[in-house]
C-alpha cells in the first residue's frame, strides 16, 4: 500500500500496510514528557516504579506523535497530504524505553462526500505494536482525500 | 477546579475549568512537525499557502500535546496523576503561529468501577480555543481516578 500518491478512488476497504520498526529511547520519552506531559511516571525513570504503571512509560501523546511519523513515512502517500478529520477510539498501552514499535494500518471504510464534492473520507484503524507484542496504541483515524482529477 | 489532589468522589458532572493562555510560535510548530509530522503545510510557512489549508498550520498532534500540557499545569490535580484510559471524538481546527490558546474542560460523566474496585472513570470534554475564537481541538478524554482511602 505504497507507491504513487493516491486519490480517494485508490483506497479499498480491507487493504493494509505495515511499517518498519523504530526504537524508542528512554531519553526521548523523558524529553517529550518534560515538554508536554511532565508527570513523574513519564519524566523520571526511577520514581516511575512507584506509579500505577509500575514502570517508566511514555506519554500517550508521544506514542501518538511517533505513530504519526511512522504513518507519514511508510503509509500510502495521499494526494494533497494526510489531512486528518478526526480520531475515534484512541487508547494506549505501556510504551517503554528500548521498545521497538511499528504501525499496522487497515482501511475500514471509504465514503464519498455526501455533498457530492470531489473528495471522500477514508477511515483507517491504526495499531501501534511493540516488539514485546504489546498494543501501545489503537486508533481509528479519518482522513480527507481528493477524488481523481481534482 | 484546582487545589488539592482529587479522588474519584471529588469529581462532579458539570464542573468546569479554564486554563490560562499560552502563545504558540511558528518556530515551535515547525520544530514539532519536523520531528513528528513533516508535511509541507506544517513544516514550511511559505509553501503552506498552496495547501488545502491555505495557510501554515500546526500538526494536530502538536495541538494535542500542547493541550495536554495546559491540562496538566492548570486542570484539577488528580491523585496518582492523569492516567488516560482513552480519547473519543478528537478533532482539530487550524492552529497558526502567533495564536494564543487555552483549554476549557468540563466533567461530563463520573462512573464507578463496574468491578467494584476502589476507583472510577471520569470523562471530560476538553476544548482548546484560540484567541481568534477558533476551536483548534475538541476531545472527550477518560481518566482513571482512585477512590478515597486508596
PDB file of C-alpha atoms in Angstrom:
ATOM      1  CA  UNK A   1       0.000   0.000   0.000  1.00  0.00           C
ATOM      2  CA  UNK A   2       2.732   2.439  -1.012  1.00  0.00           C
ATOM      3  CA  UNK A   3       3.860   3.984  -4.293  1.00  0.00           C
ATOM      4  CA  UNK A   4       2.306   6.908  -6.160  1.00  0.00           C
ATOM      5  CA  UNK A   5       0.140   9.432  -4.401  1.00  0.00           C
ATOM      6  CA  UNK A   6      -3.367   8.121  -4.062  1.00  0.00           C
ATOM      7  CA  UNK A   7      -6.739   9.617  -4.738  1.00  0.00           C
ATOM      8  CA  UNK A   8      -9.956   8.648  -2.993  1.00  0.00           C
ATOM      9  CA  UNK A   9     -10.748   6.016  -5.643  1.00  0.00           C
ATOM     10  CA  UNK A  10      -7.447   4.274  -4.941  1.00  0.00           C
ATOM     11  CA  UNK A  11      -8.404   3.251  -1.408  1.00  0.00           C
ATOM     12  CA  UNK A  12     -10.237  -0.011  -0.786  1.00  0.00           C
ATOM     13  CA  UNK A  13     -11.654  -1.485   2.393  1.00  0.00           C
ATOM     14  CA  UNK A  14      -9.511  -4.300   3.733  1.00  0.00           C
ATOM     15  CA  UNK A  15      -6.196  -3.021   2.366  1.00  0.00           C
ATOM     16  CA  UNK A  16      -3.472  -2.858   4.948  1.00  0.00           C
ATOM     17  CA  UNK A  17       0.088  -1.705   5.452  1.00  0.00           C
ATOM     18  CA  UNK A  18       2.805  -2.471   7.969  1.00  0.00           C
ATOM     19  CA  UNK A  19       5.599  -0.007   8.684  1.00  0.00           C
ATOM     20  CA  UNK A  20       9.195  -0.809   9.606  1.00  0.00           C
ATOM     21  CA  UNK A  21      10.165  -0.671  13.274  1.00  0.00           C
ATOM     22  CA  UNK A  22      11.725   2.232  15.111  1.00  0.00           C
ATOM     23  CA  UNK A  23      13.341   2.096  18.529  1.00  0.00           C
ATOM     24  CA  UNK A  24      12.170   4.480  21.220  1.00  0.00           C
ATOM     25  CA  UNK A  25      14.736   5.540  23.809  1.00  0.00           C
ATOM     26  CA  UNK A  26      14.265   6.478  27.438  1.00  0.00           C
ATOM     27  CA  UNK A  27      15.870   9.866  26.722  1.00  0.00           C
ATOM     28  CA  UNK A  28      13.301  10.602  24.013  1.00  0.00           C
ATOM     29  CA  UNK A  29      10.480   9.620  26.352  1.00  0.00           C
ATOM     30  CA  UNK A  30      11.817  11.941  29.060  1.00  0.00           C
ATOM     31  CA  UNK A  31      12.382  14.809  26.602  1.00  0.00           C
ATOM     32  CA  UNK A  32       8.892  14.686  25.145  1.00  0.00           C
ATOM     33  CA  UNK A  33       7.271  14.371  28.562  1.00  0.00           C
ATOM     34  CA  UNK A  34       9.321  17.225  30.012  1.00  0.00           C
ATOM     35  CA  UNK A  35       7.955  19.471  27.295  1.00  0.00           C
ATOM     36  CA  UNK A  36       4.353  18.293  27.050  1.00  0.00           C
ATOM     37  CA  UNK A  37       3.319  15.891  29.821  1.00  0.00           C
ATOM     38  CA  UNK A  38       5.615  16.320  32.827  1.00  0.00           C
ATOM     39  CA  UNK A  39       4.208  13.660  35.117  1.00  0.00           C
ATOM     40  CA  UNK A  40       6.767  11.731  37.141  1.00  0.00           C
ATOM     41  CA  UNK A  41       5.898   8.371  35.567  1.00  0.00           C
ATOM     42  CA  UNK A  42       6.904   9.890  32.200  1.00  0.00           C
ATOM     43  CA  UNK A  43       9.829  12.137  33.226  1.00  0.00           C
ATOM     44  CA  UNK A  44      11.608  10.127  35.945  1.00  0.00           C
ATOM     45  CA  UNK A  45      12.630   6.554  35.105  1.00  0.00           C
ATOM     46  CA  UNK A  46      13.491   5.898  38.769  1.00  0.00           C
ATOM     47  CA  UNK A  47      10.452   7.085  40.689  1.00  0.00           C
ATOM     48  CA  UNK A  48       8.114   5.821  37.934  1.00  0.00           C
ATOM     49  CA  UNK A  49       8.334   2.386  39.537  1.00  0.00           C
ATOM     50  CA  UNK A  50       6.174   3.672  42.389  1.00  0.00           C
ATOM     51  CA  UNK A  51       3.428   4.804  39.985  1.00  0.00           C
ATOM     52  CA  UNK A  52       0.269   2.966  38.961  1.00  0.00           C
ATOM     53  CA  UNK A  53       2.181   1.818  35.863  1.00  0.00           C
ATOM     54  CA  UNK A  54       4.930   0.220  37.977  1.00  0.00           C
ATOM     55  CA  UNK A  55       7.470   1.264  35.354  1.00  0.00           C
ATOM     56  CA  UNK A  56       8.649   4.220  33.292  1.00  0.00           C
ATOM     57  CA  UNK A  57       6.318   4.736  30.319  1.00  0.00           C
ATOM     58  CA  UNK A  58       5.899   7.244  27.503  1.00  0.00           C
ATOM     59  CA  UNK A  59       3.186   9.865  27.424  1.00  0.00           C
ATOM     60  CA  UNK A  60       0.377   8.586  25.239  1.00  0.00           C
ATOM     61  CA  UNK A  61       0.736  11.779  23.197  1.00  0.00           C
ATOM     62  CA  UNK A  62       4.320  10.816  22.481  1.00  0.00           C
ATOM     63  CA  UNK A  63       3.163   7.423  21.248  1.00  0.00           C
ATOM     64  CA  UNK A  64       0.606   9.235  19.079  1.00  0.00           C
ATOM     65  CA  UNK A  65       3.265  11.548  17.622  1.00  0.00           C
ATOM     66  CA  UNK A  66       5.604   8.627  16.854  1.00  0.00           C
ATOM     67  CA  UNK A  67       2.705   6.782  15.237  1.00  0.00           C
ATOM     68  CA  UNK A  68       2.053   9.815  13.036  1.00  0.00           C
ATOM     69  CA  UNK A  69       5.683   9.820  11.931  1.00  0.00           C
ATOM     70  CA  UNK A  70       5.622   6.119  11.020  1.00  0.00           C
ATOM     71  CA  UNK A  71       2.327   6.563   9.159  1.00  0.00           C
ATOM     72  CA  UNK A  72       3.677   9.612   7.317  1.00  0.00           C
ATOM     73  CA  UNK A  73       6.914   7.918   6.310  1.00  0.00           C
ATOM     74  CA  UNK A  74       5.647   4.462   5.453  1.00  0.00           C
ATOM     75  CA  UNK A  75       1.890   4.536   4.909  1.00  0.00           C
ATOM     76  CA  UNK A  76       0.316   5.040   1.479  1.00  0.00           C
ATOM     77  CA  UNK A  77       1.106   8.521   0.131  1.00  0.00           C
ATOM     78  CA  UNK A  78      -2.052  10.580  -0.284  1.00  0.00           C
ATOM     79  CA  UNK A  79      -2.667  13.293  -2.847  1.00  0.00           C
ATOM     80  CA  UNK A  80      -2.520  16.627  -1.002  1.00  0.00           C
ATOM     81  CA  UNK A  81      -1.170  15.028   2.171  1.00  0.00           C
ATOM     82  CA  UNK A  82      -2.639  13.362   5.244  1.00  0.00           C
ATOM     83  CA  UNK A  83      -5.476  15.701   6.164  1.00  0.00           C
ATOM     84  CA  UNK A  84      -6.868  14.406   9.438  1.00  0.00           C
ATOM     85  CA  UNK A  85     -10.565  14.936  10.018  1.00  0.00           C
ATOM     86  CA  UNK A  86     -10.578  13.328  13.396  1.00  0.00           C
ATOM     87  CA  UNK A  87      -9.797  10.339  15.549  1.00  0.00           C
ATOM     88  CA  UNK A  88     -12.062   7.906  17.348  1.00  0.00           C
ATOM     89  CA  UNK A  89     -11.238   5.338  19.959  1.00  0.00           C
ATOM     90  CA  UNK A  90      -7.697   6.387  20.806  1.00  0.00           C
ATOM     91  CA  UNK A  91      -6.290   4.111  23.531  1.00  0.00           C
ATOM     92  CA  UNK A  92      -2.849   3.354  24.863  1.00  0.00           C
ATOM     93  CA  UNK A  93      -0.771   0.569  26.333  1.00  0.00           C
ATOM     94  CA  UNK A  94       2.593   0.948  28.070  1.00  0.00           C
ATOM     95  CA  UNK A  95       5.467   2.086  25.807  1.00  0.00           C
ATOM     96  CA  UNK A  96       8.876   1.703  27.490  1.00  0.00           C
ATOM     97  CA  UNK A  97      12.338   2.972  26.617  1.00  0.00           C
ATOM     98  CA  UNK A  98      14.093   0.382  24.457  1.00  0.00           C
ATOM     99  CA  UNK A  99      10.843  -0.761  22.865  1.00  0.00           C
ATOM    100  CA  UNK A 100      10.796  -1.095  19.108  1.00  0.00           C
ATOM    101  CA  UNK A 101       7.449  -0.164  17.586  1.00  0.00           C
ATOM    102  CA  UNK A 102       5.740  -0.405  14.226  1.00  0.00           C
ATOM    103  CA  UNK A 103       2.315   0.506  12.910  1.00  0.00           C
ATOM    104  CA  UNK A 104      -0.223  -1.721  11.185  1.00  0.00           C
ATOM    105  CA  UNK A 105      -2.888   0.219   9.308  1.00  0.00           C
ATOM    106  CA  UNK A 106      -6.057  -1.077   7.672  1.00  0.00           C
ATOM    107  CA  UNK A 107      -8.653   0.724   5.597  1.00  0.00           C
ATOM    108  CA  UNK A 108     -12.015   0.081   7.256  1.00  0.00           C
ATOM    109  CA  UNK A 109     -14.308   2.465   5.334  1.00  0.00           C
ATOM    110  CA  UNK A 110     -14.310   4.655   2.228  1.00  0.00           C
ATOM    111  CA  UNK A 111     -17.151   7.157   1.984  1.00  0.00           C
ATOM    112  CA  UNK A 112     -17.641   9.634  -0.881  1.00  0.00           C
ATOM    113  CA  UNK A 113     -18.537  13.161   0.148  1.00  0.00           C
ATOM    114  CA  UNK A 114     -22.250  13.354   0.942  1.00  0.00           C
ATOM    115  CA  UNK A 115     -22.376  16.817  -0.658  1.00  0.00           C
ATOM    116  CA  UNK A 116     -21.151  15.450  -3.963  1.00  0.00           C
ATOM    117  CA  UNK A 117     -17.893  17.395  -3.622  1.00  0.00           C
ATOM    118  CA  UNK A 118     -14.948  15.752  -5.442  1.00  0.00           C
ATOM    119  CA  UNK A 119     -13.450  14.098  -2.398  1.00  0.00           C
ATOM    120  CA  UNK A 120     -14.139  11.435   0.188  1.00  0.00           C
ATOM    121  CA  UNK A 121     -13.365  10.235   3.659  1.00  0.00           C
ATOM    122  CA  UNK A 122     -11.123   7.226   4.287  1.00  0.00           C
ATOM    123  CA  UNK A 123     -11.229   5.659   7.732  1.00  0.00           C
ATOM    124  CA  UNK A 124      -8.273   3.585   8.892  1.00  0.00           C
ATOM    125  CA  UNK A 125      -7.597   1.555  12.001  1.00  0.00           C
ATOM    126  CA  UNK A 126      -4.012   2.146  13.090  1.00  0.00           C
ATOM    127  CA  UNK A 127      -2.485  -0.187  15.656  1.00  0.00           C
ATOM    128  CA  UNK A 128       0.943   0.585  17.078  1.00  0.00           C
ATOM    129  CA  UNK A 129       2.659  -2.551  18.328  1.00  0.00           C
ATOM    130  CA  UNK A 130       5.845  -3.081  20.302  1.00  0.00           C
ATOM    131  CA  UNK A 131       8.391  -5.846  19.814  1.00  0.00           C
ATOM    132  CA  UNK A 132       7.029  -7.279  23.068  1.00  0.00           C
ATOM    133  CA  UNK A 133       3.729  -7.695  21.198  1.00  0.00           C
ATOM    134  CA  UNK A 134       2.001  -5.042  23.286  1.00  0.00           C
ATOM    135  CA  UNK A 135      -0.553  -2.804  21.566  1.00  0.00           C
ATOM    136  CA  UNK A 136       0.871   0.545  22.685  1.00  0.00           C
ATOM    137  CA  UNK A 137      -1.752   2.494  20.760  1.00  0.00           C
ATOM    138  CA  UNK A 138      -5.001   1.868  18.949  1.00  0.00           C
ATOM    139  CA  UNK A 139      -6.962   4.441  16.994  1.00  0.00           C
ATOM    140  CA  UNK A 140      -9.396   4.895  14.163  1.00  0.00           C
ATOM    141  CA  UNK A 141      -8.480   7.930  12.075  1.00  0.00           C
ATOM    142  CA  UNK A 142     -10.478   9.616   9.331  1.00  0.00           C
ATOM    143  CA  UNK A 143      -8.681  11.469   6.550  1.00  0.00           C
ATOM    144  CA  UNK A 144      -9.997  13.659   3.740  1.00  0.00           C
ATOM    145  CA  UNK A 145      -8.829  12.531   0.301  1.00  0.00           C
ATOM    146  CA  UNK A 146      -9.423  14.330  -3.015  1.00  0.00           C
ATOM    147  CA  UNK A 147     -11.085  12.423  -5.852  1.00  0.00           C
ATOM    148  CA  UNK A 148      -9.179  11.801  -9.070  1.00  0.00           C
ATOM    149  CA  UNK A 149      -8.981  14.711 -11.462  1.00  0.00           C
ATOM    150  CA  UNK A 150      -9.288  17.293  -8.706  1.00  0.00           C
TER     151      UNK A 150
ATOM    152  CA  UNK B   1     -11.458  23.249  39.872  1.00  0.00           C
ATOM    153  CA  UNK B   2      -7.928  23.313  41.228  1.00  0.00           C
ATOM    154  CA  UNK B   3      -6.377  22.842  44.657  1.00  0.00           C
ATOM    155  CA  UNK B   4      -5.643  19.600  46.489  1.00  0.00           C
ATOM    156  CA  UNK B   5      -5.299  16.332  44.647  1.00  0.00           C
ATOM    157  CA  UNK B   6      -8.671  14.847  43.947  1.00  0.00           C
ATOM    158  CA  UNK B   7     -10.115  11.416  44.351  1.00  0.00           C
ATOM    159  CA  UNK B   8     -12.921   9.962  42.284  1.00  0.00           C
ATOM    160  CA  UNK B   9     -15.557  11.203  44.743  1.00  0.00           C
ATOM    161  CA  UNK B  10     -14.331  14.774  44.280  1.00  0.00           C
ATOM    162  CA  UNK B  11     -15.399  14.976  40.645  1.00  0.00           C
ATOM    163  CA  UNK B  12     -18.904  16.074  39.729  1.00  0.00           C
ATOM    164  CA  UNK B  13     -20.660  16.271  36.377  1.00  0.00           C
ATOM    165  CA  UNK B  14     -20.941  19.830  35.142  1.00  0.00           C
ATOM    166  CA  UNK B  15     -17.814  21.166  36.850  1.00  0.00           C
ATOM    167  CA  UNK B  16     -15.516  23.018  34.538  1.00  0.00           C
ATOM    168  CA  UNK B  17     -12.121  24.674  34.423  1.00  0.00           C
ATOM    169  CA  UNK B  18     -10.474  27.198  32.132  1.00  0.00           C
ATOM    170  CA  UNK B  19      -6.694  27.392  31.760  1.00  0.00           C
ATOM    171  CA  UNK B  20      -4.595  30.496  31.152  1.00  0.00           C
ATOM    172  CA  UNK B  21      -3.469  31.199  27.597  1.00  0.00           C
ATOM    173  CA  UNK B  22      -0.161  30.250  26.030  1.00  0.00           C
ATOM    174  CA  UNK B  23       1.217  31.599  22.775  1.00  0.00           C
ATOM    175  CA  UNK B  24       2.274  29.175  20.073  1.00  0.00           C
ATOM    176  CA  UNK B  25       5.094  30.279  17.776  1.00  0.00           C
ATOM    177  CA  UNK B  26       5.730  29.415  14.154  1.00  0.00           C
ATOM    178  CA  UNK B  27       9.149  28.052  15.138  1.00  0.00           C
ATOM    179  CA  UNK B  28       7.576  25.647  17.631  1.00  0.00           C
ATOM    180  CA  UNK B  29       5.095  24.486  15.000  1.00  0.00           C
ATOM    181  CA  UNK B  30       7.905  23.846  12.519  1.00  0.00           C
ATOM    182  CA  UNK B  31      10.069  22.076  15.122  1.00  0.00           C
ATOM    183  CA  UNK B  32       7.348  19.690  16.247  1.00  0.00           C
ATOM    184  CA  UNK B  33       6.288  18.921  12.683  1.00  0.00           C
ATOM    185  CA  UNK B  34       9.860  18.340  11.538  1.00  0.00           C
ATOM    186  CA  UNK B  35      10.179  15.669  14.189  1.00  0.00           C
ATOM    187  CA  UNK B  36       6.773  14.019  14.058  1.00  0.00           C
ATOM    188  CA  UNK B  37       4.621  15.142  11.117  1.00  0.00           C
ATOM    189  CA  UNK B  38       6.854  16.536   8.353  1.00  0.00           C
ATOM    190  CA  UNK B  39       4.216  17.553   5.833  1.00  0.00           C
ATOM    191  CA  UNK B  40       4.900  20.805   3.990  1.00  0.00           C
ATOM    192  CA  UNK B  41       1.814  22.569   5.360  1.00  0.00           C
ATOM    193  CA  UNK B  42       3.252  22.038   8.853  1.00  0.00           C
ATOM    194  CA  UNK B  43       6.997  22.484   8.188  1.00  0.00           C
ATOM    195  CA  UNK B  44       7.136  25.263   5.580  1.00  0.00           C
ATOM    196  CA  UNK B  45       5.316  28.523   6.377  1.00  0.00           C
ATOM    197  CA  UNK B  46       5.818  29.737   2.789  1.00  0.00           C
ATOM    198  CA  UNK B  47       4.647  26.836   0.643  1.00  0.00           C
ATOM    199  CA  UNK B  48       1.846  26.026   3.118  1.00  0.00           C
ATOM    200  CA  UNK B  49      -0.216  28.716   1.419  1.00  0.00           C
ATOM    201  CA  UNK B  50      -0.614  26.415  -1.576  1.00  0.00           C
ATOM    202  CA  UNK B  51      -2.023  23.599   0.591  1.00  0.00           C
ATOM    203  CA  UNK B  52      -5.648  22.693   1.252  1.00  0.00           C
ATOM    204  CA  UNK B  53      -5.359  24.728   4.465  1.00  0.00           C
ATOM    205  CA  UNK B  54      -4.306  27.865   2.562  1.00  0.00           C
ATOM    206  CA  UNK B  55      -2.018  28.770   5.462  1.00  0.00           C
ATOM    207  CA  UNK B  56       0.674  27.379   7.730  1.00  0.00           C
ATOM    208  CA  UNK B  57      -0.903  25.273  10.493  1.00  0.00           C
ATOM    209  CA  UNK B  58       0.279  23.079  13.342  1.00  0.00           C
ATOM    210  CA  UNK B  59       0.139  19.308  13.270  1.00  0.00           C
ATOM    211  CA  UNK B  60      -2.953  18.201  15.135  1.00  0.00           C
ATOM    212  CA  UNK B  61      -0.677  16.065  17.322  1.00  0.00           C
ATOM    213  CA  UNK B  62       1.160  19.223  18.335  1.00  0.00           C
ATOM    214  CA  UNK B  63      -2.146  20.808  19.324  1.00  0.00           C
ATOM    215  CA  UNK B  64      -2.907  17.663  21.315  1.00  0.00           C
ATOM    216  CA  UNK B  65       0.457  17.784  23.099  1.00  0.00           C
ATOM    217  CA  UNK B  66       0.033  21.476  23.966  1.00  0.00           C
ATOM    218  CA  UNK B  67      -3.473  20.738  25.235  1.00  0.00           C
ATOM    219  CA  UNK B  68      -2.044  18.025  27.489  1.00  0.00           C
ATOM    220  CA  UNK B  69       0.466  20.489  28.912  1.00  0.00           C
ATOM    221  CA  UNK B  70      -2.231  23.081  29.681  1.00  0.00           C
ATOM    222  CA  UNK B  71      -4.445  20.410  31.234  1.00  0.00           C
ATOM    223  CA  UNK B  72      -1.545  19.081  33.312  1.00  0.00           C
ATOM    224  CA  UNK B  73      -0.494  22.509  34.552  1.00  0.00           C
ATOM    225  CA  UNK B  74      -3.881  24.083  35.158  1.00  0.00           C
ATOM    226  CA  UNK B  75      -6.560  21.398  35.350  1.00  0.00           C
ATOM    227  CA  UNK B  76      -7.656  19.833  38.637  1.00  0.00           C
ATOM    228  CA  UNK B  77      -4.806  17.814  40.183  1.00  0.00           C
ATOM    229  CA  UNK B  78      -5.675  14.136  40.385  1.00  0.00           C
ATOM    230  CA  UNK B  79      -4.470  11.661  42.968  1.00  0.00           C
ATOM    231  CA  UNK B  80      -1.909   9.420  41.273  1.00  0.00           C
ATOM    232  CA  UNK B  81      -1.746  11.636  38.175  1.00  0.00           C
ATOM    233  CA  UNK B  82      -3.659  11.928  34.931  1.00  0.00           C
ATOM    234  CA  UNK B  83      -3.987   8.322  33.837  1.00  0.00           C
ATOM    235  CA  UNK B  84      -5.580   8.406  30.396  1.00  0.00           C
ATOM    236  CA  UNK B  85      -7.792   5.478  29.512  1.00  0.00           C
ATOM    237  CA  UNK B  86      -8.614   6.744  26.088  1.00  0.00           C
ATOM    238  CA  UNK B  87      -9.923   9.524  23.912  1.00  0.00           C
ATOM    239  CA  UNK B  88     -13.070   9.772  21.836  1.00  0.00           C
ATOM    240  CA  UNK B  89     -14.008  12.292  19.216  1.00  0.00           C
ATOM    241  CA  UNK B  90     -10.663  14.025  18.732  1.00  0.00           C
ATOM    242  CA  UNK B  91     -10.979  16.732  16.067  1.00  0.00           C
ATOM    243  CA  UNK B  92      -8.921  19.725  15.032  1.00  0.00           C
ATOM    244  CA  UNK B  93      -9.230  23.209  13.655  1.00  0.00           C
ATOM    245  CA  UNK B  94      -6.404  25.343  12.250  1.00  0.00           C
ATOM    246  CA  UNK B  95      -3.768  26.433  14.798  1.00  0.00           C
ATOM    247  CA  UNK B  96      -1.427  29.128  13.422  1.00  0.00           C
ATOM    248  CA  UNK B  97       1.840  30.587  14.657  1.00  0.00           C
ATOM    249  CA  UNK B  98       1.091  33.578  16.870  1.00  0.00           C
ATOM    250  CA  UNK B  99      -2.159  32.082  18.123  1.00  0.00           C
ATOM    251  CA  UNK B 100      -2.758  32.158  21.840  1.00  0.00           C
ATOM    252  CA  UNK B 101      -4.660  29.121  23.079  1.00  0.00           C
ATOM    253  CA  UNK B 102      -6.360  27.989  26.237  1.00  0.00           C
ATOM    254  CA  UNK B 103      -8.302  24.907  27.279  1.00  0.00           C
ATOM    255  CA  UNK B 104     -11.819  24.685  28.678  1.00  0.00           C
ATOM    256  CA  UNK B 105     -12.569  21.375  30.367  1.00  0.00           C
ATOM    257  CA  UNK B 106     -15.881  20.050  31.658  1.00  0.00           C
ATOM    258  CA  UNK B 107     -16.684  16.873  33.561  1.00  0.00           C
ATOM    259  CA  UNK B 108     -19.384  15.075  31.563  1.00  0.00           C
ATOM    260  CA  UNK B 109     -19.535  11.711  33.360  1.00  0.00           C
ATOM    261  CA  UNK B 110     -18.322  10.006  36.524  1.00  0.00           C
ATOM    262  CA  UNK B 111     -18.633   6.238  36.610  1.00  0.00           C
ATOM    263  CA  UNK B 112     -17.539   3.995  39.489  1.00  0.00           C
ATOM    264  CA  UNK B 113     -15.633   0.877  38.514  1.00  0.00           C
ATOM    265  CA  UNK B 114     -18.081  -1.797  37.369  1.00  0.00           C
ATOM    266  CA  UNK B 115     -15.928  -4.435  39.088  1.00  0.00           C
ATOM    267  CA  UNK B 116     -16.316  -2.736  42.450  1.00  0.00           C
ATOM    268  CA  UNK B 117     -12.609  -1.863  42.504  1.00  0.00           C
ATOM    269  CA  UNK B 118     -11.806   1.283  44.517  1.00  0.00           C
ATOM    270  CA  UNK B 119     -11.605   3.634  41.567  1.00  0.00           C
ATOM    271  CA  UNK B 120     -13.696   5.177  38.836  1.00  0.00           C
ATOM    272  CA  UNK B 121     -13.655   6.700  35.400  1.00  0.00           C
ATOM    273  CA  UNK B 122     -14.076  10.441  34.882  1.00  0.00           C
ATOM    274  CA  UNK B 123     -14.923  11.619  31.374  1.00  0.00           C
ATOM    275  CA  UNK B 124     -14.132  15.203  30.420  1.00  0.00           C
ATOM    276  CA  UNK B 125     -14.758  17.240  27.300  1.00  0.00           C
ATOM    277  CA  UNK B 126     -11.680  19.355  26.585  1.00  0.00           C
ATOM    278  CA  UNK B 127     -11.970  22.173  24.092  1.00  0.00           C
ATOM    279  CA  UNK B 128      -8.848  24.048  23.015  1.00  0.00           C
ATOM    280  CA  UNK B 129      -9.674  27.550  21.806  1.00  0.00           C
ATOM    281  CA  UNK B 130      -7.579  30.201  20.118  1.00  0.00           C
ATOM    282  CA  UNK B 131      -7.724  33.944  20.745  1.00  0.00           C
ATOM    283  CA  UNK B 132      -9.392  34.165  17.327  1.00  0.00           C
ATOM    284  CA  UNK B 133     -12.219  32.102  18.866  1.00  0.00           C
ATOM    285  CA  UNK B 134     -11.403  29.061  16.724  1.00  0.00           C
ATOM    286  CA  UNK B 135     -11.844  25.629  18.285  1.00  0.00           C
ATOM    287  CA  UNK B 136      -8.407  24.243  17.430  1.00  0.00           C
ATOM    288  CA  UNK B 137      -9.113  20.949  19.175  1.00  0.00           C
ATOM    289  CA  UNK B 138     -12.034  19.080  20.656  1.00  0.00           C
ATOM    290  CA  UNK B 139     -11.828  15.800  22.505  1.00  0.00           C
ATOM    291  CA  UNK B 140     -13.531  13.678  25.119  1.00  0.00           C
ATOM    292  CA  UNK B 141     -10.958  12.041  27.388  1.00  0.00           C
ATOM    293  CA  UNK B 142     -11.485   9.347  30.006  1.00  0.00           C
ATOM    294  CA  UNK B 143      -9.172   9.150  33.005  1.00  0.00           C
ATOM    295  CA  UNK B 144      -8.860   6.575  35.765  1.00  0.00           C
ATOM    296  CA  UNK B 145      -9.129   8.067  39.252  1.00  0.00           C
ATOM    297  CA  UNK B 146      -8.623   6.236  42.562  1.00  0.00           C
ATOM    298  CA  UNK B 147     -11.374   6.331  45.164  1.00  0.00           C
ATOM    299  CA  UNK B 148     -10.740   7.997  48.519  1.00  0.00           C
ATOM    300  CA  UNK B 149      -8.784   5.953  51.011  1.00  0.00           C
ATOM    301  CA  UNK B 150      -6.929   4.001  48.343  1.00  0.00           C
TER     302      UNK B 150
END
